């Protein structure tokens, strides 16, 4: 009778440990499942591989004695839980850092948009023309006086005999016709840009983006729009065009190029800190896909912006 009572007491003592071990095993399974989901987000190219815990239970050479299996199992499982929780914390920090970097980049450009609206409008319309008689310390004539308008007396009559500079003749640009509307419209914009007819090229490239947003040429057109502004000496407008291409078409073929040129535009605008953030974003998002030539351009851009 006493033997039966002792056996019952021992079983009762072991049952909480067994139940606790089962609960911890359930926690481990949940943690492992959550960690796989986190790793797929942080390491999308990991092919489903999972980081193994760094803490491992020591291998016992001798079999466990009476009453030890539950204690040993709980110790091993607790070590696994601790290791998994540490790795989950590390992966969560990586995700938060990447999200914070993206938010900072977007906030910087949102602030940049709001603070430069008036200046952008001025750049789009261009400065008011200056009369031929105006010089350093001289009077500025009204806008309606041009080289072919009615003559007016000025305080510097010697300028009246100055020869008029002939207006350069625009090169005729032929519009291609291959049967692919999106391709033809983009190539026409490209030819206008190559001929340095920037305002016409910009209008044409905007048309391509608006009418063919699903075409691969939309990314090309938006990037070339920024380059046209940049070549025209309008880095503010260029930076907006490049940023829109990256933000709205991040999978487009010219999204990496837009980040590269965006860094150059920001450097021209005396915003080296923002340029460095853009180069960091380019390396983080497209670093594995960049060709050697682009990597060299990024290095040169970082050097120009004096990035650390």
PDB file of C-alpha atoms in Angstrom:
ATOM      1  CA  UNK A   1       0.000   0.000   0.000  1.00  0.00           C
ATOM      2  CA  UNK A   2       2.806   2.407   0.937  1.00  0.00           C
ATOM      3  CA  UNK A   3       4.560   1.562  -2.347  1.00  0.00           C
ATOM      4  CA  UNK A   4       1.452   2.504  -4.367  1.00  0.00           C
ATOM      5  CA  UNK A   5       1.170   5.803  -2.516  1.00  0.00           C
ATOM      6  CA  UNK A   6       4.823   6.635  -3.239  1.00  0.00           C
ATOM      7  CA  UNK A   7       4.379   5.848  -6.925  1.00  0.00           C
ATOM      8  CA  UNK A   8       1.324   8.099  -7.038  1.00  0.00           C
ATOM      9  CA  UNK A   9       3.203  10.944  -5.371  1.00  0.00           C
ATOM     10  CA  UNK A  10       6.111  10.633  -7.848  1.00  0.00           C
ATOM     11  CA  UNK A  11       3.759  10.669 -10.848  1.00  0.00           C
ATOM     12  CA  UNK A  12       1.980  13.700  -9.459  1.00  0.00           C
ATOM     13  CA  UNK A  13       5.313  15.480  -9.060  1.00  0.00           C
ATOM     14  CA  UNK A  14       6.356  14.693 -12.628  1.00  0.00           C
ATOM     15  CA  UNK A  15       3.082  15.748 -14.293  1.00  0.00           C
ATOM     16  CA  UNK A  16       3.589  19.562 -13.937  1.00  0.00           C
ATOM     17  CA  UNK A  17       7.059  19.251 -15.456  1.00  0.00           C
ATOM     18  CA  UNK A  18       5.669  17.246 -18.366  1.00  0.00           C
ATOM     19  CA  UNK A  19       2.876  19.750 -18.959  1.00  0.00           C
ATOM     20  CA  UNK A  20       5.374  22.643 -18.714  1.00  0.00           C
ATOM     21  CA  UNK A  21       7.642  20.956 -21.239  1.00  0.00           C
ATOM     22  CA  UNK A  22       4.731  20.601 -23.665  1.00  0.00           C
ATOM     23  CA  UNK A  23       3.824  24.296 -23.222  1.00  0.00           C
ATOM     24  CA  UNK A  24       7.408  25.398 -23.850  1.00  0.00           C
ATOM     25  CA  UNK A  25       7.586  23.174 -26.922  1.00  0.00           C
ATOM     26  CA  UNK A  26       4.495  24.955 -28.206  1.00  0.00           C
ATOM     27  CA  UNK A  27       6.187  28.313 -27.639  1.00  0.00           C
ATOM     28  CA  UNK A  28       9.238  27.132 -29.533  1.00  0.00           C
ATOM     29  CA  UNK A  29       7.168  26.049 -32.496  1.00  0.00           C
ATOM     30  CA  UNK A  30       5.397  29.406 -32.569  1.00  0.00           C
ATOM     31  CA  UNK A  31       8.693  31.326 -32.310  1.00  0.00           C
ATOM     32  CA  UNK A  32      10.259  29.285 -35.102  1.00  0.00           C
ATOM     33  CA  UNK A  33       7.240  29.936 -37.338  1.00  0.00           C
ATOM     34  CA  UNK A  34       7.345  33.684 -36.610  1.00  0.00           C
ATOM     35  CA  UNK A  35      11.072  33.834 -37.209  1.00  0.00           C
ATOM     36  CA  UNK A  36      10.735  32.195 -40.608  1.00  0.00           C
ATOM     37  CA  UNK A  37       8.188  34.844 -41.567  1.00  0.00           C
ATOM     38  CA  UNK A  38      10.513  37.627 -40.383  1.00  0.00           C
ATOM     39  CA  UNK A  39      13.498  36.146 -42.213  1.00  0.00           C
ATOM     40  CA  UNK A  40      11.529  35.920 -45.455  1.00  0.00           C
ATOM     41  CA  UNK A  41      10.918  39.671 -45.157  1.00  0.00           C
ATOM     42  CA  UNK A  42      14.464  40.643 -44.147  1.00  0.00           C
ATOM     43  CA  UNK A  43      16.244  38.130 -46.417  1.00  0.00           C
ATOM     44  CA  UNK A  44      13.942  37.607 -49.425  1.00  0.00           C
ATOM     45  CA  UNK A  45      16.753  35.835 -51.305  1.00  0.00           C
ATOM     46  CA  UNK A  46      17.395  33.311 -48.572  1.00  0.00           C
ATOM     47  CA  UNK A  47      15.523  30.542 -50.437  1.00  0.00           C
ATOM     48  CA  UNK A  48      13.544  29.667 -47.332  1.00  0.00           C
ATOM     49  CA  UNK A  49      16.621  28.939 -45.217  1.00  0.00           C
ATOM     50  CA  UNK A  50      16.400  29.571 -41.508  1.00  0.00           C
ATOM     51  CA  UNK A  51      19.180  30.804 -39.234  1.00  0.00           C
ATOM     52  CA  UNK A  52      20.047  28.135 -36.707  1.00  0.00           C
ATOM     53  CA  UNK A  53      20.125  29.041 -33.004  1.00  0.00           C
ATOM     54  CA  UNK A  54      23.575  29.835 -31.693  1.00  0.00           C
ATOM     55  CA  UNK A  55      22.796  28.279 -28.291  1.00  0.00           C
ATOM     56  CA  UNK A  56      22.676  24.517 -28.390  1.00  0.00           C
ATOM     57  CA  UNK A  57      22.026  22.042 -25.624  1.00  0.00           C
ATOM     58  CA  UNK A  58      25.107  20.030 -24.617  1.00  0.00           C
ATOM     59  CA  UNK A  59      25.105  16.389 -25.652  1.00  0.00           C
ATOM     60  CA  UNK A  60      24.938  13.991 -22.755  1.00  0.00           C
ATOM     61  CA  UNK A  61      27.067  10.869 -22.989  1.00  0.00           C
ATOM     62  CA  UNK A  62      25.145   8.945 -20.323  1.00  0.00           C
ATOM     63  CA  UNK A  63      21.480   8.187 -20.251  1.00  0.00           C
ATOM     64  CA  UNK A  64      19.381  10.228 -17.853  1.00  0.00           C
ATOM     65  CA  UNK A  65      18.664   8.799 -14.459  1.00  0.00           C
ATOM     66  CA  UNK A  66      15.274   8.478 -12.803  1.00  0.00           C
ATOM     67  CA  UNK A  67      13.387  11.787 -12.713  1.00  0.00           C
ATOM     68  CA  UNK A  68      15.863  13.638 -14.985  1.00  0.00           C
ATOM     69  CA  UNK A  69      14.204  13.465 -18.457  1.00  0.00           C
ATOM     70  CA  UNK A  70      11.735  16.268 -17.705  1.00  0.00           C
ATOM     71  CA  UNK A  71      14.404  18.543 -16.223  1.00  0.00           C
ATOM     72  CA  UNK A  72      16.813  17.941 -19.126  1.00  0.00           C
ATOM     73  CA  UNK A  73      14.103  18.518 -21.738  1.00  0.00           C
ATOM     74  CA  UNK A  74      13.011  21.765 -20.091  1.00  0.00           C
ATOM     75  CA  UNK A  75      16.598  23.038 -19.937  1.00  0.00           C
ATOM     76  CA  UNK A  76      17.150  22.264 -23.626  1.00  0.00           C
ATOM     77  CA  UNK A  77      13.865  23.865 -24.666  1.00  0.00           C
ATOM     78  CA  UNK A  78      14.509  26.961 -22.545  1.00  0.00           C
ATOM     79  CA  UNK A  79      17.888  27.402 -24.245  1.00  0.00           C
ATOM     80  CA  UNK A  80      16.191  27.139 -27.636  1.00  0.00           C
ATOM     81  CA  UNK A  81      13.559  29.699 -26.628  1.00  0.00           C
ATOM     82  CA  UNK A  82      16.233  32.117 -25.395  1.00  0.00           C
ATOM     83  CA  UNK A  83      18.220  31.755 -28.628  1.00  0.00           C
ATOM     84  CA  UNK A  84      15.144  32.255 -30.803  1.00  0.00           C
ATOM     85  CA  UNK A  85      14.034  35.308 -28.840  1.00  0.00           C
ATOM     86  CA  UNK A  86      17.472  36.889 -29.250  1.00  0.00           C
ATOM     87  CA  UNK A  87      17.423  36.305 -32.999  1.00  0.00           C
ATOM     88  CA  UNK A  88      13.867  37.638 -33.264  1.00  0.00           C
ATOM     89  CA  UNK A  89      14.988  40.814 -31.486  1.00  0.00           C
ATOM     90  CA  UNK A  90      17.925  41.224 -33.882  1.00  0.00           C
ATOM     91  CA  UNK A  91      15.788  40.708 -36.985  1.00  0.00           C
ATOM     92  CA  UNK A  92      13.122  43.093 -35.712  1.00  0.00           C
ATOM     93  CA  UNK A  93      15.774  45.776 -35.201  1.00  0.00           C
ATOM     94  CA  UNK A  94      16.958  45.324 -38.807  1.00  0.00           C
ATOM     95  CA  UNK A  95      13.411  45.749 -40.115  1.00  0.00           C
ATOM     96  CA  UNK A  96      12.867  48.871 -38.017  1.00  0.00           C
ATOM     97  CA  UNK A  97      16.160  50.390 -39.210  1.00  0.00           C
ATOM     98  CA  UNK A  98      15.249  49.804 -42.880  1.00  0.00           C
ATOM     99  CA  UNK A  99      11.764  51.237 -42.398  1.00  0.00           C
ATOM    100  CA  UNK A 100      13.152  54.241 -40.531  1.00  0.00           C
ATOM    101  CA  UNK A 101      15.656  54.929 -43.326  1.00  0.00           C
ATOM    102  CA  UNK A 102      12.873  54.825 -45.922  1.00  0.00           C
ATOM    103  CA  UNK A 103      10.707  57.163 -43.828  1.00  0.00           C
ATOM    104  CA  UNK A 104      13.576  59.618 -43.425  1.00  0.00           C
ATOM    105  CA  UNK A 105      14.179  59.686 -47.171  1.00  0.00           C
ATOM    106  CA  UNK A 106      10.523  60.269 -47.943  1.00  0.00           C
ATOM    107  CA  UNK A 107      10.140  62.917 -45.210  1.00  0.00           C
ATOM    108  CA  UNK A 108      13.188  64.749 -46.533  1.00  0.00           C
ATOM    109  CA  UNK A 109      11.690  64.948 -50.003  1.00  0.00           C
ATOM    110  CA  UNK A 110       8.241  65.880 -48.726  1.00  0.00           C
ATOM    111  CA  UNK A 111       9.787  68.803 -46.861  1.00  0.00           C
ATOM    112  CA  UNK A 112      11.840  69.643 -49.928  1.00  0.00           C
ATOM    113  CA  UNK A 113       8.687  69.794 -52.057  1.00  0.00           C
ATOM    114  CA  UNK A 114       6.859  72.088 -49.664  1.00  0.00           C
ATOM    115  CA  UNK A 115       9.764  74.496 -49.255  1.00  0.00           C
ATOM    116  CA  UNK A 116      10.525  74.841 -52.981  1.00  0.00           C
ATOM    117  CA  UNK A 117       7.103  75.221 -54.650  1.00  0.00           C
ATOM    118  CA  UNK A 118       7.537  78.935 -55.357  1.00  0.00           C
ATOM    119  CA  UNK A 119      11.064  78.493 -56.696  1.00  0.00           C
ATOM    120  CA  UNK A 120       9.983  75.631 -58.939  1.00  0.00           C
ATOM    121  CA  UNK A 121       7.286  77.806 -60.507  1.00  0.00           C
ATOM    122  CA  UNK A 122       9.898  80.481 -61.194  1.00  0.00           C
ATOM    123  CA  UNK A 123      12.203  77.929 -62.800  1.00  0.00           C
ATOM    124  CA  UNK A 124       9.398  76.601 -65.007  1.00  0.00           C
ATOM    125  CA  UNK A 125       8.522  80.045 -66.394  1.00  0.00           C
ATOM    126  CA  UNK A 126      12.129  81.250 -66.590  1.00  0.00           C
ATOM    127  CA  UNK A 127      13.481  84.669 -65.647  1.00  0.00           C
ATOM    128  CA  UNK A 128      12.176  87.808 -67.333  1.00  0.00           C
ATOM    129  CA  UNK A 129      14.271  88.841 -70.343  1.00  0.00           C
ATOM    130  CA  UNK A 130      16.684  91.739 -69.849  1.00  0.00           C
ATOM    131  CA  UNK A 131      16.800  94.518 -72.429  1.00  0.00           C
ATOM    132  CA  UNK A 132      19.914  94.877 -74.554  1.00  0.00           C
ATOM    133  CA  UNK A 133      20.726  98.282 -73.003  1.00  0.00           C
ATOM    134  CA  UNK A 134      20.744  96.984 -69.413  1.00  0.00           C
ATOM    135  CA  UNK A 135      24.132  96.334 -67.868  1.00  0.00           C
ATOM    136  CA  UNK A 136      25.963  96.588 -64.593  1.00  0.00           C
ATOM    137  CA  UNK A 137      24.520  99.656 -62.861  1.00  0.00           C
ATOM    138  CA  UNK A 138      22.357 100.501 -65.879  1.00  0.00           C
ATOM    139  CA  UNK A 139      18.553 100.618 -66.077  1.00  0.00           C
ATOM    140  CA  UNK A 140      16.515  97.528 -66.873  1.00  0.00           C
ATOM    141  CA  UNK A 141      14.113  97.984 -69.743  1.00  0.00           C
ATOM    142  CA  UNK A 142      10.526  96.766 -69.664  1.00  0.00           C
ATOM    143  CA  UNK A 143       9.647  93.297 -70.950  1.00  0.00           C
ATOM    144  CA  UNK A 144       7.950  94.586 -74.086  1.00  0.00           C
ATOM    145  CA  UNK A 145      11.177  95.934 -75.584  1.00  0.00           C
ATOM    146  CA  UNK A 146      12.839  93.327 -77.799  1.00  0.00           C
ATOM    147  CA  UNK A 147      15.358  93.385 -80.599  1.00  0.00           C
ATOM    148  CA  UNK A 148      12.634  93.479 -83.227  1.00  0.00           C
ATOM    149  CA  UNK A 149      10.264  95.852 -81.372  1.00  0.00           C
ATOM    150  CA  UNK A 150      10.020  99.658 -81.564  1.00  0.00           C
ATOM    151  CA  UNK A 151      13.194 101.455 -80.559  1.00  0.00           C
ATOM    152  CA  UNK A 152      13.326 103.505 -77.356  1.00  0.00           C
ATOM    153  CA  UNK A 153      15.982 105.914 -76.139  1.00  0.00           C
ATOM    154  CA  UNK A 154      18.178 104.610 -73.343  1.00  0.00           C
ATOM    155  CA  UNK A 155      20.845 106.076 -71.089  1.00  0.00           C
ATOM    156  CA  UNK A 156      23.491 104.145 -73.093  1.00  0.00           C
ATOM    157  CA  UNK A 157      22.991 105.079 -76.770  1.00  0.00           C
ATOM    158  CA  UNK A 158      26.116 103.182 -77.813  1.00  0.00           C
ATOM    159  CA  UNK A 159      24.173  99.951 -77.402  1.00  0.00           C
ATOM    160  CA  UNK A 160      21.846 100.898 -80.259  1.00  0.00           C
ATOM    161  CA  UNK A 161      24.490  99.956 -82.819  1.00  0.00           C
ATOM    162  CA  UNK A 162      25.170  96.539 -81.221  1.00  0.00           C
ATOM    163  CA  UNK A 163      24.475  93.769 -83.754  1.00  0.00           C
ATOM    164  CA  UNK A 164      21.627  91.413 -82.952  1.00  0.00           C
ATOM    165  CA  UNK A 165      22.622  87.793 -82.215  1.00  0.00           C
ATOM    166  CA  UNK A 166      20.818  85.484 -84.632  1.00  0.00           C
ATOM    167  CA  UNK A 167      18.472  82.924 -83.107  1.00  0.00           C
ATOM    168  CA  UNK A 168      19.827  79.380 -83.607  1.00  0.00           C
ATOM    169  CA  UNK A 169      17.854  77.290 -86.053  1.00  0.00           C
ATOM    170  CA  UNK A 170      16.133  74.268 -84.537  1.00  0.00           C
ATOM    171  CA  UNK A 171      16.947  70.909 -86.039  1.00  0.00           C
ATOM    172  CA  UNK A 172      13.959  69.088 -87.480  1.00  0.00           C
ATOM    173  CA  UNK A 173      13.296  65.900 -85.508  1.00  0.00           C
ATOM    174  CA  UNK A 174      11.496  63.064 -87.235  1.00  0.00           C
ATOM    175  CA  UNK A 175       8.956  61.045 -85.281  1.00  0.00           C
ATOM    176  CA  UNK A 176       9.436  57.281 -85.728  1.00  0.00           C
ATOM    177  CA  UNK A 177       6.626  55.015 -86.819  1.00  0.00           C
ATOM    178  CA  UNK A 178       7.171  51.344 -85.999  1.00  0.00           C
ATOM    179  CA  UNK A 179       3.626  50.369 -85.106  1.00  0.00           C
ATOM    180  CA  UNK A 180       4.357  50.411 -81.355  1.00  0.00           C
ATOM    181  CA  UNK A 181       2.830  53.668 -80.047  1.00  0.00           C
ATOM    182  CA  UNK A 182       4.595  53.651 -76.689  1.00  0.00           C
ATOM    183  CA  UNK A 183       7.965  52.937 -78.276  1.00  0.00           C
ATOM    184  CA  UNK A 184       7.460  55.552 -81.002  1.00  0.00           C
ATOM    185  CA  UNK A 185       6.385  58.271 -78.549  1.00  0.00           C
ATOM    186  CA  UNK A 186       9.323  57.578 -76.247  1.00  0.00           C
ATOM    187  CA  UNK A 187      11.878  57.504 -79.071  1.00  0.00           C
ATOM    188  CA  UNK A 188      10.500  60.796 -80.350  1.00  0.00           C
ATOM    189  CA  UNK A 189      11.061  62.324 -76.900  1.00  0.00           C
ATOM    190  CA  UNK A 190      14.531  60.809 -76.822  1.00  0.00           C
ATOM    191  CA  UNK A 191      15.391  62.340 -80.209  1.00  0.00           C
ATOM    192  CA  UNK A 192      14.163  65.750 -79.050  1.00  0.00           C
ATOM    193  CA  UNK A 193      16.349  65.448 -75.953  1.00  0.00           C
ATOM    194  CA  UNK A 194      19.356  64.371 -78.030  1.00  0.00           C
ATOM    195  CA  UNK A 195      18.783  67.419 -80.264  1.00  0.00           C
ATOM    196  CA  UNK A 196      18.844  69.588 -77.090  1.00  0.00           C
ATOM    197  CA  UNK A 197      15.281  70.739 -77.648  1.00  0.00           C
ATOM    198  CA  UNK A 198      14.604  70.381 -73.954  1.00  0.00           C
ATOM    199  CA  UNK A 199      11.152  72.021 -73.513  1.00  0.00           C
ATOM    200  CA  UNK A 200       9.728  69.983 -76.406  1.00  0.00           C
ATOM    201  CA  UNK A 201      11.402  66.827 -75.119  1.00  0.00           C
ATOM    202  CA  UNK A 202      10.018  67.365 -71.604  1.00  0.00           C
ATOM    203  CA  UNK A 203       6.456  67.813 -72.889  1.00  0.00           C
ATOM    204  CA  UNK A 204       6.790  64.673 -75.017  1.00  0.00           C
ATOM    205  CA  UNK A 205       8.242  62.562 -72.202  1.00  0.00           C
ATOM    206  CA  UNK A 206       5.480  63.652 -69.802  1.00  0.00           C
ATOM    207  CA  UNK A 207       2.997  62.536 -72.446  1.00  0.00           C
ATOM    208  CA  UNK A 208       4.581  59.067 -72.592  1.00  0.00           C
ATOM    209  CA  UNK A 209       4.325  58.621 -68.809  1.00  0.00           C
ATOM    210  CA  UNK A 210       0.706  59.822 -68.745  1.00  0.00           C
ATOM    211  CA  UNK A 211      -0.550  57.789 -71.715  1.00  0.00           C
ATOM    212  CA  UNK A 212       1.472  54.587 -71.280  1.00  0.00           C
ATOM    213  CA  UNK A 213       1.968  54.104 -67.509  1.00  0.00           C
ATOM    214  CA  UNK A 214       2.065  50.290 -67.835  1.00  0.00           C
ATOM    215  CA  UNK A 215       4.686  50.262 -70.566  1.00  0.00           C
ATOM    216  CA  UNK A 216       8.316  49.646 -69.667  1.00  0.00           C
ATOM    217  CA  UNK A 217       9.063  52.881 -71.493  1.00  0.00           C
ATOM    218  CA  UNK A 218       7.261  54.842 -68.745  1.00  0.00           C
ATOM    219  CA  UNK A 219      10.247  54.313 -66.455  1.00  0.00           C
ATOM    220  CA  UNK A 220      12.615  55.307 -69.271  1.00  0.00           C
ATOM    221  CA  UNK A 221      10.584  58.431 -70.051  1.00  0.00           C
ATOM    222  CA  UNK A 222      10.355  59.608 -66.432  1.00  0.00           C
ATOM    223  CA  UNK A 223      14.106  59.123 -65.956  1.00  0.00           C
ATOM    224  CA  UNK A 224      14.916  60.943 -69.202  1.00  0.00           C
ATOM    225  CA  UNK A 225      12.589  63.765 -68.147  1.00  0.00           C
ATOM    226  CA  UNK A 226      14.788  64.301 -65.108  1.00  0.00           C
ATOM    227  CA  UNK A 227      17.918  64.203 -67.232  1.00  0.00           C
ATOM    228  CA  UNK A 228      16.443  66.797 -69.571  1.00  0.00           C
ATOM    229  CA  UNK A 229      15.794  69.126 -66.634  1.00  0.00           C
ATOM    230  CA  UNK A 230      19.298  68.458 -65.362  1.00  0.00           C
ATOM    231  CA  UNK A 231      20.869  69.234 -68.750  1.00  0.00           C
ATOM    232  CA  UNK A 232      18.737  72.377 -68.980  1.00  0.00           C
ATOM    233  CA  UNK A 233      20.168  73.619 -65.689  1.00  0.00           C
ATOM    234  CA  UNK A 234      17.084  72.949 -63.566  1.00  0.00           C
ATOM    235  CA  UNK A 235      18.267  70.576 -60.830  1.00  0.00           C
ATOM    236  CA  UNK A 236      15.224  71.254 -58.632  1.00  0.00           C
ATOM    237  CA  UNK A 237      12.789  70.026 -61.265  1.00  0.00           C
ATOM    238  CA  UNK A 238      15.185  67.214 -62.118  1.00  0.00           C
ATOM    239  CA  UNK A 239      15.256  65.982 -58.520  1.00  0.00           C
ATOM    240  CA  UNK A 240      11.452  65.817 -58.439  1.00  0.00           C
ATOM    241  CA  UNK A 241      11.310  63.846 -61.684  1.00  0.00           C
ATOM    242  CA  UNK A 242      13.945  61.366 -60.512  1.00  0.00           C
ATOM    243  CA  UNK A 243      12.319  60.877 -57.113  1.00  0.00           C
ATOM    244  CA  UNK A 244       8.891  60.309 -58.689  1.00  0.00           C
ATOM    245  CA  UNK A 245      10.342  57.609 -60.928  1.00  0.00           C
ATOM    246  CA  UNK A 246      11.846  55.752 -57.964  1.00  0.00           C
ATOM    247  CA  UNK A 247       8.811  56.207 -55.718  1.00  0.00           C
ATOM    248  CA  UNK A 248       6.087  55.369 -58.259  1.00  0.00           C
ATOM    249  CA  UNK A 249       7.941  52.770 -60.380  1.00  0.00           C
ATOM    250  CA  UNK A 250      10.547  51.153 -58.101  1.00  0.00           C
ATOM    251  CA  UNK A 251      10.575  48.017 -60.261  1.00  0.00           C
ATOM    252  CA  UNK A 252      11.080  49.982 -63.477  1.00  0.00           C
ATOM    253  CA  UNK A 253      14.277  49.449 -65.445  1.00  0.00           C
ATOM    254  CA  UNK A 254      15.418  53.038 -64.921  1.00  0.00           C
ATOM    255  CA  UNK A 255      14.601  53.333 -61.195  1.00  0.00           C
ATOM    256  CA  UNK A 256      18.259  52.699 -60.164  1.00  0.00           C
ATOM    257  CA  UNK A 257      19.434  55.277 -62.718  1.00  0.00           C
ATOM    258  CA  UNK A 258      16.994  57.813 -61.279  1.00  0.00           C
ATOM    259  CA  UNK A 259      18.447  57.390 -57.786  1.00  0.00           C
ATOM    260  CA  UNK A 260      21.946  57.840 -59.214  1.00  0.00           C
ATOM    261  CA  UNK A 261      20.998  61.069 -61.016  1.00  0.00           C
ATOM    262  CA  UNK A 262      18.938  62.203 -58.022  1.00  0.00           C
ATOM    263  CA  UNK A 263      22.127  62.146 -55.956  1.00  0.00           C
ATOM    264  CA  UNK A 264      23.855  64.259 -58.597  1.00  0.00           C
ATOM    265  CA  UNK A 265      20.964  66.751 -58.690  1.00  0.00           C
ATOM    266  CA  UNK A 266      20.986  67.131 -54.907  1.00  0.00           C
ATOM    267  CA  UNK A 267      24.738  67.702 -54.965  1.00  0.00           C
ATOM    268  CA  UNK A 268      24.192  70.515 -57.476  1.00  0.00           C
ATOM    269  CA  UNK A 269      21.569  71.953 -55.105  1.00  0.00           C
ATOM    270  CA  UNK A 270      24.167  72.014 -52.293  1.00  0.00           C
ATOM    271  CA  UNK A 271      22.385  69.255 -50.364  1.00  0.00           C
ATOM    272  CA  UNK A 272      25.234  66.769 -49.889  1.00  0.00           C
ATOM    273  CA  UNK A 273      23.695  65.123 -46.812  1.00  0.00           C
ATOM    274  CA  UNK A 274      20.518  64.280 -48.766  1.00  0.00           C
ATOM    275  CA  UNK A 275      22.628  63.098 -51.698  1.00  0.00           C
ATOM    276  CA  UNK A 276      24.483  60.684 -49.407  1.00  0.00           C
ATOM    277  CA  UNK A 277      21.169  59.284 -48.140  1.00  0.00           C
ATOM    278  CA  UNK A 278      20.099  58.700 -51.732  1.00  0.00           C
ATOM    279  CA  UNK A 279      23.339  56.868 -52.559  1.00  0.00           C
ATOM    280  CA  UNK A 280      22.856  54.721 -49.433  1.00  0.00           C
ATOM    281  CA  UNK A 281      19.322  53.891 -50.568  1.00  0.00           C
ATOM    282  CA  UNK A 282      20.606  52.997 -54.035  1.00  0.00           C
ATOM    283  CA  UNK A 283      23.163  50.580 -52.597  1.00  0.00           C
ATOM    284  CA  UNK A 284      20.666  49.033 -50.172  1.00  0.00           C
ATOM    285  CA  UNK A 285      17.872  48.485 -52.692  1.00  0.00           C
ATOM    286  CA  UNK A 286      19.707  47.813 -55.952  1.00  0.00           C
ATOM    287  CA  UNK A 287      23.284  47.064 -54.889  1.00  0.00           C
ATOM    288  CA  UNK A 288      23.113  43.395 -55.900  1.00  0.00           C
ATOM    289  CA  UNK A 289      21.789  44.293 -59.374  1.00  0.00           C
ATOM    290  CA  UNK A 290      24.071  47.226 -60.228  1.00  0.00           C
ATOM    291  CA  UNK A 291      26.586  46.862 -63.025  1.00  0.00           C
ATOM    292  CA  UNK A 292      30.233  47.688 -62.416  1.00  0.00           C
ATOM    293  CA  UNK A 293      29.924  50.939 -64.388  1.00  0.00           C
ATOM    294  CA  UNK A 294      27.091  52.197 -62.188  1.00  0.00           C
ATOM    295  CA  UNK A 295      28.968  51.221 -59.033  1.00  0.00           C
ATOM    296  CA  UNK A 296      31.826  53.396 -60.269  1.00  0.00           C
ATOM    297  CA  UNK A 297      29.412  56.288 -60.843  1.00  0.00           C
ATOM    298  CA  UNK A 298      28.009  55.867 -57.335  1.00  0.00           C
ATOM    299  CA  UNK A 299      31.527  55.953 -55.893  1.00  0.00           C
ATOM    300  CA  UNK A 300      32.253  59.148 -57.847  1.00  0.00           C
ATOM    301  CA  UNK A 301      28.969  60.696 -56.684  1.00  0.00           C
ATOM    302  CA  UNK A 302      29.679  59.851 -53.053  1.00  0.00           C
ATOM    303  CA  UNK A 303      33.110  61.405 -53.401  1.00  0.00           C
ATOM    304  CA  UNK A 304      31.628  64.602 -54.889  1.00  0.00           C
ATOM    305  CA  UNK A 305      29.113  64.805 -52.031  1.00  0.00           C
ATOM    306  CA  UNK A 306      31.872  63.985 -49.494  1.00  0.00           C
ATOM    307  CA  UNK A 307      29.880  61.105 -48.038  1.00  0.00           C
ATOM    308  CA  UNK A 308      31.379  59.257 -45.106  1.00  0.00           C
TER     309      UNK A 308
END
